[in-house]
mmCIF file of C-alpha atoms (C1' of nucleotides) in Angstrom:
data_model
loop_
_atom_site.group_PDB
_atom_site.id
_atom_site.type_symbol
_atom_site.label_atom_id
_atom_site.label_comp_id
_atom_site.label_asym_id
_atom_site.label_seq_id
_atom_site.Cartn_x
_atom_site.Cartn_y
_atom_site.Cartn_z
ATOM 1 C CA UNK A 6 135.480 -72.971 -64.513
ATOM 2 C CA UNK A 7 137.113 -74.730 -67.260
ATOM 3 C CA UNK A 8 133.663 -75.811 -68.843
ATOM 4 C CA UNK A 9 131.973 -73.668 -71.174
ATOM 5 C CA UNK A 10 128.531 -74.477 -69.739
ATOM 6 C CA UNK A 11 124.833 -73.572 -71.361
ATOM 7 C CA UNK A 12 123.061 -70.973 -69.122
ATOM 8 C CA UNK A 13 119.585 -71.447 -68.975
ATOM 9 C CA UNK A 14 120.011 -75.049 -70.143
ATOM 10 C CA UNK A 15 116.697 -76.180 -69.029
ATOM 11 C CA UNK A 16 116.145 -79.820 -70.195
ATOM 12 C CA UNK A 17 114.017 -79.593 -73.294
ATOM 13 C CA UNK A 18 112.189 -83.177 -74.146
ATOM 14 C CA UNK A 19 114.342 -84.664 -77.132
ATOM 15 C CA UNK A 20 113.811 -86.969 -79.476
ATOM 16 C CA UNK A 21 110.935 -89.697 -78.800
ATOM 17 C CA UNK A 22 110.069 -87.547 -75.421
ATOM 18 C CA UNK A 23 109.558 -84.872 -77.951
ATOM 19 C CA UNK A 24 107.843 -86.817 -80.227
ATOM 20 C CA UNK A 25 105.182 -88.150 -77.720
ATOM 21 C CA UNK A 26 104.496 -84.230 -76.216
ATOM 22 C CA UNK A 27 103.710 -82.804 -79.759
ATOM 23 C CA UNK A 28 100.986 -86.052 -80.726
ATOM 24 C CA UNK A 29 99.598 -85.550 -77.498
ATOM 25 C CA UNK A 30 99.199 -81.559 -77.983
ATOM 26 C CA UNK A 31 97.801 -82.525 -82.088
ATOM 27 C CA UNK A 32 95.684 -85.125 -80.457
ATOM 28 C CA UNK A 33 93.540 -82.613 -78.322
ATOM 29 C CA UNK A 34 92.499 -80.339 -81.077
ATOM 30 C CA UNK A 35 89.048 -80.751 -81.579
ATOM 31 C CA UNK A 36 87.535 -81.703 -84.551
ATOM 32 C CA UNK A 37 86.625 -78.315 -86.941
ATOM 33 C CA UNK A 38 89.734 -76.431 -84.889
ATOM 34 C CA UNK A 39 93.028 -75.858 -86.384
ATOM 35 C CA UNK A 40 96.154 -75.075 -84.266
ATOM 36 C CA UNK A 41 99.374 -73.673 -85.752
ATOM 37 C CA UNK A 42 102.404 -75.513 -85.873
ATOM 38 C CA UNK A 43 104.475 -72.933 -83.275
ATOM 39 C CA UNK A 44 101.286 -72.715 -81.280
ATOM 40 C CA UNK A 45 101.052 -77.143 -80.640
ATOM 41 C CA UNK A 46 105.018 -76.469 -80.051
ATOM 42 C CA UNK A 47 104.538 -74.165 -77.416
ATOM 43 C CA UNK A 48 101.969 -76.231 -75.806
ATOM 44 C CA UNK A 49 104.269 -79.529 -76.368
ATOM 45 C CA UNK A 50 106.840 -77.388 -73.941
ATOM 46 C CA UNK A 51 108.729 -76.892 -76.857
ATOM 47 C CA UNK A 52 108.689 -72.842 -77.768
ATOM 48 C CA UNK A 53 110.336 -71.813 -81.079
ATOM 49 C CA UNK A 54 110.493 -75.852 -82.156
ATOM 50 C CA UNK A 55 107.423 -75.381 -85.082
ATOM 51 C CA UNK A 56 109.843 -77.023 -87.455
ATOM 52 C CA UNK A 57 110.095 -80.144 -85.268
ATOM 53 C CA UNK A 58 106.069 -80.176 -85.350
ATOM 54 C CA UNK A 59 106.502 -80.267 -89.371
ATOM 55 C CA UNK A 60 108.429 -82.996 -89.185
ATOM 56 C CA UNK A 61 107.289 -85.270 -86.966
ATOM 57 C CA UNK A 62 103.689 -84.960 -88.455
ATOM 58 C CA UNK A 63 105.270 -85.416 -91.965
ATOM 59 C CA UNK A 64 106.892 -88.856 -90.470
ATOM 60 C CA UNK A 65 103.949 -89.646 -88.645
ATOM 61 C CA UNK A 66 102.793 -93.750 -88.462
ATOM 62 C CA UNK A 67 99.603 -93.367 -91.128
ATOM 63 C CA UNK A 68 98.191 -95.802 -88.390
ATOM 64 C CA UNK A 69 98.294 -93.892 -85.648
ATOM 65 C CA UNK A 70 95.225 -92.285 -84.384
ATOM 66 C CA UNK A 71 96.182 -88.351 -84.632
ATOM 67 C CA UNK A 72 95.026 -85.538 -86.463
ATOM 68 C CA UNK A 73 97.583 -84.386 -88.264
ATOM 69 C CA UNK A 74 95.440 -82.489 -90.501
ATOM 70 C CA UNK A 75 94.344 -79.986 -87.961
ATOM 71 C CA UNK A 76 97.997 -78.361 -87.440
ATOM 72 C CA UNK A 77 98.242 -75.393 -89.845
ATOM 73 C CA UNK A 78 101.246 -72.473 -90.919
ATOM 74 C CA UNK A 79 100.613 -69.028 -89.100
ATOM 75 C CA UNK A 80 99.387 -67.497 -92.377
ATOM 76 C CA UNK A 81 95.974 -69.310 -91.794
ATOM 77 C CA UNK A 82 96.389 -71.854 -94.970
ATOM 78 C CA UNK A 83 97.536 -75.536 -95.628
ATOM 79 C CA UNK A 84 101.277 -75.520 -95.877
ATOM 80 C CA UNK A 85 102.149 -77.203 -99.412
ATOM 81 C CA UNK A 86 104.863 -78.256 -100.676
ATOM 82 C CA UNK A 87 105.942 -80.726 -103.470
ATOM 83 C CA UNK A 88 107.505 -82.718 -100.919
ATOM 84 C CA UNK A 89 104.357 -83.535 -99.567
ATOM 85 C CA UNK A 90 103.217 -85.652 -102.464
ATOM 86 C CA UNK A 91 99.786 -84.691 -102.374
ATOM 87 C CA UNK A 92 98.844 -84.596 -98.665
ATOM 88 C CA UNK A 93 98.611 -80.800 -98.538
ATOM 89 C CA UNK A 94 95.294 -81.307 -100.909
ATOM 90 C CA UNK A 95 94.448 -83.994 -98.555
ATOM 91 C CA UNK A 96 94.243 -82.291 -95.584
ATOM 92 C CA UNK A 97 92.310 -79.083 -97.284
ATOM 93 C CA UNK A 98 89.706 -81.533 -97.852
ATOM 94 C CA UNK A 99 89.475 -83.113 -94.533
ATOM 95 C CA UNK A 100 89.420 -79.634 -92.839
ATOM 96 C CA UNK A 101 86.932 -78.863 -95.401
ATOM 97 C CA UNK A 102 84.748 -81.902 -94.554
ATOM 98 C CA UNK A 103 85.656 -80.639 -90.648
ATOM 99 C CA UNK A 104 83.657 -77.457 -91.566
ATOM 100 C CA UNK A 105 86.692 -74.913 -92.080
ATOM 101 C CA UNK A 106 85.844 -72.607 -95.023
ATOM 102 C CA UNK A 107 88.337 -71.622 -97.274
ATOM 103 C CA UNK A 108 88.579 -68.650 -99.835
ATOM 104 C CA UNK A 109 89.855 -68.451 -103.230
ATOM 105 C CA UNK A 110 93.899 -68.598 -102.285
ATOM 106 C CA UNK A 111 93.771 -71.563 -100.292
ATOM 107 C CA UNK A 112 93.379 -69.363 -96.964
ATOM 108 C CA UNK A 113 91.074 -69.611 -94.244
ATOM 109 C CA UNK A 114 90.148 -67.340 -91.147
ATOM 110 C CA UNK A 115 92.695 -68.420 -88.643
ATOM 111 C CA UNK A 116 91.011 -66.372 -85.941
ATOM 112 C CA UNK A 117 87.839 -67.730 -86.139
ATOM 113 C CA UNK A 118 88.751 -71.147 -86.986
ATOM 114 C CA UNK A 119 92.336 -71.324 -84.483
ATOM 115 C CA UNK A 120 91.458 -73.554 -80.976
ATOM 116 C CA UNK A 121 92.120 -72.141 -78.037
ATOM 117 C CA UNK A 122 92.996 -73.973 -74.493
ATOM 118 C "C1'" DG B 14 133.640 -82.139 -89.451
ATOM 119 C "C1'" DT B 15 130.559 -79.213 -93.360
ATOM 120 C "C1'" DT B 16 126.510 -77.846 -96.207
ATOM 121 C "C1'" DA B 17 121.835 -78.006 -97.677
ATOM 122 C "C1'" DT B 18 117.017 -78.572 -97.046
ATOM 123 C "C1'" DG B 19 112.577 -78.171 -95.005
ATOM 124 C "C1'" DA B 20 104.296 -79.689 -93.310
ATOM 125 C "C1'" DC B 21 107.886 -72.971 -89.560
ATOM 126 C "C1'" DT B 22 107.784 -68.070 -87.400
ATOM 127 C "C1'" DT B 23 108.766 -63.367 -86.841
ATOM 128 C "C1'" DC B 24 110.299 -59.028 -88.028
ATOM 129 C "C1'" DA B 25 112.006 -55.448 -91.216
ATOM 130 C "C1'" DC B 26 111.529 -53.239 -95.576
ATOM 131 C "C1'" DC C 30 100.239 -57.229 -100.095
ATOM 132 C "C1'" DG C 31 105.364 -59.541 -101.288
ATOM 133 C "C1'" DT C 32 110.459 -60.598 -100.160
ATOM 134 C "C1'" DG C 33 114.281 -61.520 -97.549
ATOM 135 C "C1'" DA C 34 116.876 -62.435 -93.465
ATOM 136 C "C1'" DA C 35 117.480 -64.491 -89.138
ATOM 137 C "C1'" DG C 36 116.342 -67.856 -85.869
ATOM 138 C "C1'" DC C 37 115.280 -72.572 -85.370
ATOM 139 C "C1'" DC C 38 116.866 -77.826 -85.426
ATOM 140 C "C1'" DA C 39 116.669 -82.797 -87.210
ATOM 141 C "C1'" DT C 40 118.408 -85.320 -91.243
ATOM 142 C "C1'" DA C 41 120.726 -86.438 -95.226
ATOM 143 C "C1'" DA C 42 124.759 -86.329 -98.075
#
DNA sequence: GTTATGACTTCAC
DNA sequence: CGTGAAGCCATAA
């Protein structure tokens, strides 16, 4: 065998097949439901790929129809950042508008609040 | 080619 | 509880 070949390569979607799996995963949360970013990665056929979610929602088309704001960080709180210019306040108030209580550090009750399929 | 940087997660202290 | 490391992978420089 003169390759060095990938066990277990099984064909993970790439790219814009990627992209397309994880908006329709974000698309099906229902509205007052969060779902972490690992969790709509694992459900996009994409285990272990919760950085990919970050991104593509962060590069998301403002004119698409997908709620981005429903995809939360495993600690059950809106992932800010400085790089986010302001949308991490953004989507605390839409999930707050959605019904999703949060305390006094910016957390919320991920297992009463986290949408199951 | 390399290094650095994240809307991340998990596990070990 | 907090911190750090490792794993992860697309992008930018």
């Amino acid at each position: 065998m003169p390759v060095k070949r990938r066990l277990l390569h099984v064909p993970a979607p790439t790219g814009d097949e990627a992209v397309t799996a994880i908006c329709a995963v974000v698309r099906r949360i229902p509205k007052g439901w969060v779902a972490t970013y690992g969790q709509v990665a694992a459900m996009a056929g994409l285990p272990r790929r919760a950085r990919l979610v970050g991104r593509v929602l962060q590069r998301l088309d403002p004119s698409a129809a997908i709620p981005w704001h429903r995809v939360v960080n495993a600690k059950g709180e809106v992932s800010c950042s400085l790089s986010r210019n302001g949308s991490d306040a953004l989507q605390r108030r839409l999930l707050e508008s959605e019904g999703v209580e949060f305390d006094d550090k910016n957390r919320f009750d991920l297992e009463r609040f986290r949408w199951l399929d």
